[in-house]
Tab-separated table of C-alpha atoms in Angstrom:
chain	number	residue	atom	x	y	z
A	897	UNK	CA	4.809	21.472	3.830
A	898	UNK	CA	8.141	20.643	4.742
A	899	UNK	CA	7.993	21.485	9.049
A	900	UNK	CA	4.604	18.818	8.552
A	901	UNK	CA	6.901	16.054	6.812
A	902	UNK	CA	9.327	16.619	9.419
A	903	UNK	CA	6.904	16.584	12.589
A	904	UNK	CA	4.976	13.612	10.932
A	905	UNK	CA	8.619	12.017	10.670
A	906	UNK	CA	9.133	13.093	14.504
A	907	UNK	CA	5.536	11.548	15.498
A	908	UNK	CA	6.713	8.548	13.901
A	909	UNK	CA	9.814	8.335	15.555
A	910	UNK	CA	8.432	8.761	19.041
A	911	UNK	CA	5.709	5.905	18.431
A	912	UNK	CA	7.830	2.966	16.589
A	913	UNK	CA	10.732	4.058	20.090
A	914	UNK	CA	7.609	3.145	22.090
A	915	UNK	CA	5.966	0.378	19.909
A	916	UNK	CA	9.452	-1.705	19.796
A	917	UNK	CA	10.123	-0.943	23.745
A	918	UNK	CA	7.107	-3.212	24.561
A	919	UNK	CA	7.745	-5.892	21.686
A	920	UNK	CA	10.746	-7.601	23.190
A	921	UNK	CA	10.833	-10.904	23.751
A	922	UNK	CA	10.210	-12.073	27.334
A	923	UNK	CA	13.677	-12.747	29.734
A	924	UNK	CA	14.317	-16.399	30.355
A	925	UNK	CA	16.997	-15.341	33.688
A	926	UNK	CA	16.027	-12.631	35.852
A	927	UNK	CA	18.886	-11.730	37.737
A	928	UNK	CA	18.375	-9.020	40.711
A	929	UNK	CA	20.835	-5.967	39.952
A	930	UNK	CA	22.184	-3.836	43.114
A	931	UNK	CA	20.486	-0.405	42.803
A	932	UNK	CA	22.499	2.118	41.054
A	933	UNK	CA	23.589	5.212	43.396
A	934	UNK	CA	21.960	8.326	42.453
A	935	UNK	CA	25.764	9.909	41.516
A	936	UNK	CA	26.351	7.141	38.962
A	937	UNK	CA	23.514	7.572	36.822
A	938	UNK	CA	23.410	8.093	33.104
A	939	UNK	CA	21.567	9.390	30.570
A	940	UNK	CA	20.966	5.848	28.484
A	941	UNK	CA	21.678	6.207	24.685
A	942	UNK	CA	19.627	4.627	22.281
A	943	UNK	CA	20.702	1.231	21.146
A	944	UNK	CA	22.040	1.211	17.017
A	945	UNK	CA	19.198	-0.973	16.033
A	946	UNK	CA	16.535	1.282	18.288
A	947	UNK	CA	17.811	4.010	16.299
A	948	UNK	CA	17.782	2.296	12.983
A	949	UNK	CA	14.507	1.254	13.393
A	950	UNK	CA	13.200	4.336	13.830
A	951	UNK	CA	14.997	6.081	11.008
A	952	UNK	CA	13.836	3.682	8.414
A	953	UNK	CA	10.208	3.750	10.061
A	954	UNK	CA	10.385	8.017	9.549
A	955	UNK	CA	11.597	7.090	6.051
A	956	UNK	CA	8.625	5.327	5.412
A	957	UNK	CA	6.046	7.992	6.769
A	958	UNK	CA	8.077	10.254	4.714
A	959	UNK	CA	7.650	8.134	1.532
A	960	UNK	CA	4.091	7.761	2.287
A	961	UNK	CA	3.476	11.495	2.729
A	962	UNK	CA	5.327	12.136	-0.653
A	963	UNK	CA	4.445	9.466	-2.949
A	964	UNK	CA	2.745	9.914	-5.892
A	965	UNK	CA	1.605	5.839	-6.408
A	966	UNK	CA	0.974	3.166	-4.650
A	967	UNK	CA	3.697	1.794	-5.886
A	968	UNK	CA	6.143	3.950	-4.334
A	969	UNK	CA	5.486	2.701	-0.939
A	970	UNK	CA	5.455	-0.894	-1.414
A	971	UNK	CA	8.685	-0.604	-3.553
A	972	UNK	CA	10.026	0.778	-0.353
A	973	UNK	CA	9.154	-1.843	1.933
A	974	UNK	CA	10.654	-4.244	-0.836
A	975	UNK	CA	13.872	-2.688	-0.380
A	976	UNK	CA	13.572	-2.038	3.439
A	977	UNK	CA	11.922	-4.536	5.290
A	978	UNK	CA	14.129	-7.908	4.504
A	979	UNK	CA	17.018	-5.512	6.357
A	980	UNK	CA	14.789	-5.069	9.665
A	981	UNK	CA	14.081	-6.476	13.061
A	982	UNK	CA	10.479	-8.700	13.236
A	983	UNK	CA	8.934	-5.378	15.238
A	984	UNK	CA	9.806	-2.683	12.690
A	985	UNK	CA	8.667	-5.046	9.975
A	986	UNK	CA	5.616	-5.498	12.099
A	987	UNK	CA	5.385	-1.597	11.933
A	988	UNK	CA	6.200	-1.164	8.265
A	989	UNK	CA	3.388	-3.488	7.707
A	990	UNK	CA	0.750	-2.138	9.794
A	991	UNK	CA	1.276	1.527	8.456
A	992	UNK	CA	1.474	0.568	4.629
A	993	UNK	CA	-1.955	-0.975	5.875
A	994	UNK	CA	-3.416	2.336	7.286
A	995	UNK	CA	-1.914	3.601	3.608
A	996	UNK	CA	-4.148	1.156	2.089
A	997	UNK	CA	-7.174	2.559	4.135
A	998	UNK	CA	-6.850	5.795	3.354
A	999	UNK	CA	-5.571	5.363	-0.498
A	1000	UNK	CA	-8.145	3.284	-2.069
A	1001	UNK	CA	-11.092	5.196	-1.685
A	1002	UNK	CA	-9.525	8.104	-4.000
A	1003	UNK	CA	-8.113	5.434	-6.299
A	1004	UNK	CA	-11.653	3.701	-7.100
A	1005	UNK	CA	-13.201	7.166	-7.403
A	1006	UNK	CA	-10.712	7.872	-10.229
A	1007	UNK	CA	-11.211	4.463	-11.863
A	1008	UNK	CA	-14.528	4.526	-11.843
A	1009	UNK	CA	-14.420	7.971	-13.333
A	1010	UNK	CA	-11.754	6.209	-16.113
A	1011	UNK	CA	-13.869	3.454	-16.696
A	1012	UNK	CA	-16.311	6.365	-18.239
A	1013	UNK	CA	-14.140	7.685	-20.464
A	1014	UNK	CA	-15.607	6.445	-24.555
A	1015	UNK	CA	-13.611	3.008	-25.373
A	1016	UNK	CA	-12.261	2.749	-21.973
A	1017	UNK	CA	-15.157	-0.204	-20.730
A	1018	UNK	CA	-14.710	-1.939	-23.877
A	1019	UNK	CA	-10.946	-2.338	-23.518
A	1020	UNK	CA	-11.542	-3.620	-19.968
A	1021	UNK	CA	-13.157	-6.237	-21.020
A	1022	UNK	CA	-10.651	-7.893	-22.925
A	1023	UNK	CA	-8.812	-8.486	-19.834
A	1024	UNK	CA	-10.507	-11.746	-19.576
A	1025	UNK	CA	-10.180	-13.433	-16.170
A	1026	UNK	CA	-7.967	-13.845	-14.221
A	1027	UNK	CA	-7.069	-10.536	-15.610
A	1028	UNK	CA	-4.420	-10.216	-17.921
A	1029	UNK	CA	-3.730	-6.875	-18.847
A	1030	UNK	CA	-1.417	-7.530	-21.952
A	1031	UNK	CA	-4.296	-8.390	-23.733
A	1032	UNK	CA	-5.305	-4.420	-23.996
A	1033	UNK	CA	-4.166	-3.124	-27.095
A	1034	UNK	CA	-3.524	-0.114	-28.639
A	1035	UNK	CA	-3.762	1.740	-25.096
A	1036	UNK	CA	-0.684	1.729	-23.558
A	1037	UNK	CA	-1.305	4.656	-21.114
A	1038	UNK	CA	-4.194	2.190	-19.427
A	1039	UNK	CA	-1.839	-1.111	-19.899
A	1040	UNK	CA	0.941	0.272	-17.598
A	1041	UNK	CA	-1.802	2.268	-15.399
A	1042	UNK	CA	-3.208	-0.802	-14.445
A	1043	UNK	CA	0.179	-2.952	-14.407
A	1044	UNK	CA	1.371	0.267	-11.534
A	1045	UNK	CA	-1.654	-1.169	-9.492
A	1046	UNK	CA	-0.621	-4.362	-9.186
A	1047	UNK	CA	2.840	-3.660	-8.406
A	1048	UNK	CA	1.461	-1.751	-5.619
A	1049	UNK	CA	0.158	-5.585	-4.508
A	1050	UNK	CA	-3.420	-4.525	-5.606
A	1051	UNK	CA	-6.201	-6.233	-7.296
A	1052	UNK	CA	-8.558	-5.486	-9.839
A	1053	UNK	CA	-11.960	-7.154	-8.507
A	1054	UNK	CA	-15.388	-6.577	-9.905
A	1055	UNK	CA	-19.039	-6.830	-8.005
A	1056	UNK	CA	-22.101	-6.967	-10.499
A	1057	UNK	CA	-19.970	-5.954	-13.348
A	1058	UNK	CA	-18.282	-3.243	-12.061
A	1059	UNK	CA	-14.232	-3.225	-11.613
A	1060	UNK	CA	-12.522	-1.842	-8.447
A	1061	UNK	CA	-8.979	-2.330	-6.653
A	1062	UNK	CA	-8.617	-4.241	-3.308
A	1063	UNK	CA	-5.397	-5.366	-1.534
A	1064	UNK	CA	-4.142	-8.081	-2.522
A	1065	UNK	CA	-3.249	-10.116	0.972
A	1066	UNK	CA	-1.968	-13.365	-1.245
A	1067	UNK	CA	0.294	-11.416	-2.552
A	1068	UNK	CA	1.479	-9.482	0.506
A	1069	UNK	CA	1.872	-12.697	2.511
A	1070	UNK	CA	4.240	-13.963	-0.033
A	1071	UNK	CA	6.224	-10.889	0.075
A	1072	UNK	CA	6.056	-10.251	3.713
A	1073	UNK	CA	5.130	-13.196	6.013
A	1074	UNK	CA	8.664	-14.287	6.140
A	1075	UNK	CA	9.693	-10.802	7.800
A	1076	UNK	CA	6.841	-9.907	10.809
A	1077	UNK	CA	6.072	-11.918	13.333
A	1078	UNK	CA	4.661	-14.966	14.009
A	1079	UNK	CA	0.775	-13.147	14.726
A	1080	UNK	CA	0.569	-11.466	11.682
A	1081	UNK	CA	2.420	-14.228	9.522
A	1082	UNK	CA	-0.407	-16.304	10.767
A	1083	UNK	CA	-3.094	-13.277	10.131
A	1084	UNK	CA	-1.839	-13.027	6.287
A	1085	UNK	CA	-1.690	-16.805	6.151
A	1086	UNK	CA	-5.866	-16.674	6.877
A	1087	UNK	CA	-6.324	-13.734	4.349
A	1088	UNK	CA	-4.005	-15.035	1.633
A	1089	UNK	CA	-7.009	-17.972	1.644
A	1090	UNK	CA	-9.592	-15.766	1.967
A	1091	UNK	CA	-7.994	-13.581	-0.975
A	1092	UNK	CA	-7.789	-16.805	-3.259
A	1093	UNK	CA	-10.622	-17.750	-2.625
A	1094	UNK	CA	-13.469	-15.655	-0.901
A	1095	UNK	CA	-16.098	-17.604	1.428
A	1096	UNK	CA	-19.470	-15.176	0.176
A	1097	UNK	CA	-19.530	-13.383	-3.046
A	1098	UNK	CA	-22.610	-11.613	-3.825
A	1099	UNK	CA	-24.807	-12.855	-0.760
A	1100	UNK	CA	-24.242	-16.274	-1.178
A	1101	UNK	CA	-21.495	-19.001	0.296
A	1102	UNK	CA	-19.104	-19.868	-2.343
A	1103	UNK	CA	-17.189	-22.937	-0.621
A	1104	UNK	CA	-18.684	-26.081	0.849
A	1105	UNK	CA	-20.138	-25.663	4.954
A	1106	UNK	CA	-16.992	-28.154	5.279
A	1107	UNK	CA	-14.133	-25.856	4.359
A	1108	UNK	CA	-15.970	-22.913	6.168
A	1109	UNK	CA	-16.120	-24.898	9.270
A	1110	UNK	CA	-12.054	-25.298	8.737
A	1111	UNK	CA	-11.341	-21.540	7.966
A	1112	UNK	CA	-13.395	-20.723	11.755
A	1113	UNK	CA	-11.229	-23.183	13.557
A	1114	UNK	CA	-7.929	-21.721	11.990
A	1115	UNK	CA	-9.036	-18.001	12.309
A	1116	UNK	CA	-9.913	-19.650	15.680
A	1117	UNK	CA	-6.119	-21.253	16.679
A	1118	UNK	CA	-5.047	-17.570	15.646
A	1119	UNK	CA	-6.937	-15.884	18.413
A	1120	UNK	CA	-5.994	-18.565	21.242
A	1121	UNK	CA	-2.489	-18.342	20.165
A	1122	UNK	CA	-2.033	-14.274	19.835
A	1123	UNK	CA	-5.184	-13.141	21.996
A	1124	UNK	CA	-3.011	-9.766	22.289
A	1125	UNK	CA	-1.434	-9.991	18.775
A	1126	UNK	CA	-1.454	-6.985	16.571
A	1127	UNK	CA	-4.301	-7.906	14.288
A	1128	UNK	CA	-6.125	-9.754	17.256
A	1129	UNK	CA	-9.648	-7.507	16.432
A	1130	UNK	CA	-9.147	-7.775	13.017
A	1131	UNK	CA	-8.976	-12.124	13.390
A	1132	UNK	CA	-11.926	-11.998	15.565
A	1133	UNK	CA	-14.246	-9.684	13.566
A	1134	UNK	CA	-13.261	-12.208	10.486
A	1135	UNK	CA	-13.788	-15.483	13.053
A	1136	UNK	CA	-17.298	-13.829	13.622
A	1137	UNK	CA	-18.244	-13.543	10.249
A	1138	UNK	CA	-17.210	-17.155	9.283
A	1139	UNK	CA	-19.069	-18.455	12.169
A	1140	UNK	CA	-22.524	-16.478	11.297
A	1141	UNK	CA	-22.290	-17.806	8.188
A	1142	UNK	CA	-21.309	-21.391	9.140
A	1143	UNK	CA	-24.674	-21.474	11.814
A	1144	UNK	CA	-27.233	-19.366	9.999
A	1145	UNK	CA	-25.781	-18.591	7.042
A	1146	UNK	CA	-28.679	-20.452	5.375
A	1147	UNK	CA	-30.137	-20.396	1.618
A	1148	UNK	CA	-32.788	-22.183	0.249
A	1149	UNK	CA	-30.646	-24.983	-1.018
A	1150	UNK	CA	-29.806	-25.528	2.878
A	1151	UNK	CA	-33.548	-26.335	3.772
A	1152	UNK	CA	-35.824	-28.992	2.719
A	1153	UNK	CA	-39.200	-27.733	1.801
A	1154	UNK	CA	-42.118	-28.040	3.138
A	1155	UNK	CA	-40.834	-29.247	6.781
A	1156	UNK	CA	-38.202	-25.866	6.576
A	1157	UNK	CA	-35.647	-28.707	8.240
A	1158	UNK	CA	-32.289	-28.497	7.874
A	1159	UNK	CA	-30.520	-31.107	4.986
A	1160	UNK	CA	-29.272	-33.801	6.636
A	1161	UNK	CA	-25.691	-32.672	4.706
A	1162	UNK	CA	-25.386	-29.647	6.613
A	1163	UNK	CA	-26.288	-31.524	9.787
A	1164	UNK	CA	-23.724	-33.481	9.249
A	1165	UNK	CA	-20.684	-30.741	8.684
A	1166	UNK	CA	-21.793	-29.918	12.212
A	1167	UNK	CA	-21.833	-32.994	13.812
A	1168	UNK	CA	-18.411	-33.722	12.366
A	1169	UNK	CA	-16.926	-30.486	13.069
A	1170	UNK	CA	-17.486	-31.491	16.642
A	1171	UNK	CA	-16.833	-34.888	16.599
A	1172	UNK	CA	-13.296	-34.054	15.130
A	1173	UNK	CA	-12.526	-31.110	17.342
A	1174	UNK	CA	-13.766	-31.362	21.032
A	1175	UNK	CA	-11.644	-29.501	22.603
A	1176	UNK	CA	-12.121	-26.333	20.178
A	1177	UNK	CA	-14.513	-23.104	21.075
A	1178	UNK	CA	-16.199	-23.458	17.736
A	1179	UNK	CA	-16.978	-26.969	18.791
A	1180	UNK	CA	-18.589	-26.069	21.658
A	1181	UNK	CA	-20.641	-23.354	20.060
A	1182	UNK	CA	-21.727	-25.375	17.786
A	1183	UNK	CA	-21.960	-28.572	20.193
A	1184	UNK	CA	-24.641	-26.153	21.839
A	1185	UNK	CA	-26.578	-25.590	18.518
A	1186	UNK	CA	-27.146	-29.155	17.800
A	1187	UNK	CA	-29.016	-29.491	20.960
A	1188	UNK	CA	-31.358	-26.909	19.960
A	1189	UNK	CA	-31.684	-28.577	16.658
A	1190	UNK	CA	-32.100	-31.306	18.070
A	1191	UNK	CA	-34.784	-29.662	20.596
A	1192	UNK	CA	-36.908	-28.820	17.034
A	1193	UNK	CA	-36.265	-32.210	15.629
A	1194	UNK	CA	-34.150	-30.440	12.621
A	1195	UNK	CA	-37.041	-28.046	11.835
A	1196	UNK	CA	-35.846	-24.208	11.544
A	1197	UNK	CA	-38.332	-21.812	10.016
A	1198	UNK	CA	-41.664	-21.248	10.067
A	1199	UNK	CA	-43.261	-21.691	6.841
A	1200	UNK	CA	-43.912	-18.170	4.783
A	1201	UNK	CA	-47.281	-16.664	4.168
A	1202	UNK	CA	-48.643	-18.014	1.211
A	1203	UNK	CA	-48.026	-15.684	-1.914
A	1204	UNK	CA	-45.494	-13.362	-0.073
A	1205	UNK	CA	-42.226	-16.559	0.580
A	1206	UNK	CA	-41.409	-20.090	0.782
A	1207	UNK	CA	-39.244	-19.190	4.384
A	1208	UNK	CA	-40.572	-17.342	7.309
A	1209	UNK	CA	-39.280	-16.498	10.865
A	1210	UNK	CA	-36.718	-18.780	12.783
A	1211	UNK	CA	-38.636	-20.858	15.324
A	1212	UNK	CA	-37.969	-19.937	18.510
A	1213	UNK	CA	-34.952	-21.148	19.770
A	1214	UNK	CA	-33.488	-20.870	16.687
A	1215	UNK	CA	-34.001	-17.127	16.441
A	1216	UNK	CA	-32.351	-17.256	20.028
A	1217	UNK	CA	-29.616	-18.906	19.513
A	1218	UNK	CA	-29.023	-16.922	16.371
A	1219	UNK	CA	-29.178	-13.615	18.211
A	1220	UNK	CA	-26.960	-14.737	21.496
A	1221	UNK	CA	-24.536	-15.584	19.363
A	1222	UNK	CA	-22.230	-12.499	19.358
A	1223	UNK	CA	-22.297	-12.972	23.068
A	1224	UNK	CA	-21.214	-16.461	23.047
A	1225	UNK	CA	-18.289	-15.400	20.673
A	1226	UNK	CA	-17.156	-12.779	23.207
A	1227	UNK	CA	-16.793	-15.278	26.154
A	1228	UNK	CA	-15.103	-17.616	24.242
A	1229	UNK	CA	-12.333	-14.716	23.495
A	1230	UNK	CA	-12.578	-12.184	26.463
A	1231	UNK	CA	-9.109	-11.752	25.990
A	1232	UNK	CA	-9.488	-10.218	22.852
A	1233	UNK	CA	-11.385	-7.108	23.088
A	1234	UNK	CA	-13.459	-5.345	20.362
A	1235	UNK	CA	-11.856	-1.900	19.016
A	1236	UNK	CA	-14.612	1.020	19.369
């Protein structure tokens, strides 16, 4: 166990040496050096905060390896990352990230198996919402079990009734953002929102067309300014799903029966999404859309079969549009490419 902790710690080393050797910021004055004669060279020594960096990023893979809670980890990058440079706070976020990932599957199994347990359900329900776990009485084992979650910067969510943990990214932007750099201060800044308040819950959009139309063109000024930042894929996977949901994201409340047109209301979050943003790639996707609206005078389904639904198939050009656009989003960012 021990050689593993110390070649994961090695591993570690090697990659954040790497990682912060390509993270520097650019040289403003170039100056041409006279070569160096071959009986003058040196072995170069690693620079103090080089070295630091990667001690305190081996800590951390060490802490991770060990730790018994969640809890344990962020504590450390409480401690640790307000005392390092931008790129090995960049680091310390990105692997307590990949902790995340491979932590809360095993975590929700357990719950769920807790929330079995005879009384256990009932006492969750006290909780109330937002959750307050104070309110559970005469269980003090569960109280400070779920109260070690949260300090890990988790939270309790529910789907259909049932409770599980996610990250909490409001909370890690306010502990964080003002440590990494500017791409993923601007990254948490978009999932902070997102946190607060999601767009969908349970297949259905749960802010106005308006405000989604806003969270594409920020997740959108993200990508344009960091096209190679660290979280680049992740922005433009989240830009993709705003913007499906913005164009097609339809429900039955978005289309006037019987013509299947589109409400004039929606109509008009696109029309003023591109009136108030020309110059935008979301704009001009959009901008593109409206002409084929247009093209079908506002009409966007087929009506259903009688006795089966009220909706049926996209017309045509609709149901093209709709299918190009993942293409469309790819030339607007080719400078962003798609993790396989």
């Amino acid at each position: 166990m021990k050689e593993n902790l110390v070649k994961q710690a090695s591993i570690c080393t090697l990659l954040a040496a790497s990682l912060l050797a390509g993270c520097g910021a650019p040289e403003q004055n170039v100056h041409v050096k006279e070569p160096v004669r071959p009986d003058s060279v040196q072995t170069a020594s690693p620079s103090p905060g080089a070295a630091a960096s990667d001690n305190v990023l081996a800590k951390l893979q060490l802490k991770i390896a060990q730790a018994k809670e969640a809890r344990e980890v962020t504590a450390f990058l409480d401690e640790n990352m307000p005392k390092a440079g931008k790129a090995t706070a960049d680091q310390m976020f990105i692997e307590l990230q990949k902790f995340y990932d491979t932590h809360l599957p095993g975590l929700n199994a357990g719950f769920t198996e807790m929330m079995g347990q005879p009384g256990t359900a009932d006492k969750m329900r006290e909780i109330g919402y937002p959750a307050d776990f104070n309110k559970i009485v005469n269980d003090d084992t569960l109280k400070q079990w779920l109260k070690n979650q949260a300090a890990a910067k988790l939270q309790l969510s529910d789907k259909e009734g049932s409770y599980f943990w996610k990250v909490d990214y409001d909370a890690l932007n306010k502990s964080y953002a003002p440590y990494v750099s500017d791409d993923l201060k601007a990254y948490l800044a978009i999932l902070s929102l997102e946190n607060k308040t999601p767009f969908r819950s349970d297949a259905s959009l749960k802010i106005s067309r308006d405000e989604l139309g806003e969270r594409t063109l920020a997740a959108e000024k993200v990508l344009t300014a960091y096209p190679k930042g660290l979280k680049a894929d992740e922005t433009k996977a989240l830009y993709s799903e705003y913007l499906h949901e913005y164009i097609h994201g339809y429900r039955y409340e978005a289309i006037e029966e019987p013509g299947m047109k589109l409400i004039p209301l929606v109509k008009q979050s696109y029309e003023k999404l591109v009136k108030n943003n020309p110059d935008t790639k979301t704009a001009g996707i959009v901008k593109e859309y409206l002409t084929v609206i247009n093209a079908n005078k506002d009409v966007i389904y087929s009506p259903g079969k009688k006795g089966e639904s009220i909706i049926g198939d996209p017309k045509p050009g609709i149901d093209v549009f709709w299918k190009e656009l993942d293409a469309r989003i790819a030339a607007a960012f080719p400078d962003v490419k798609t993790a396989k």
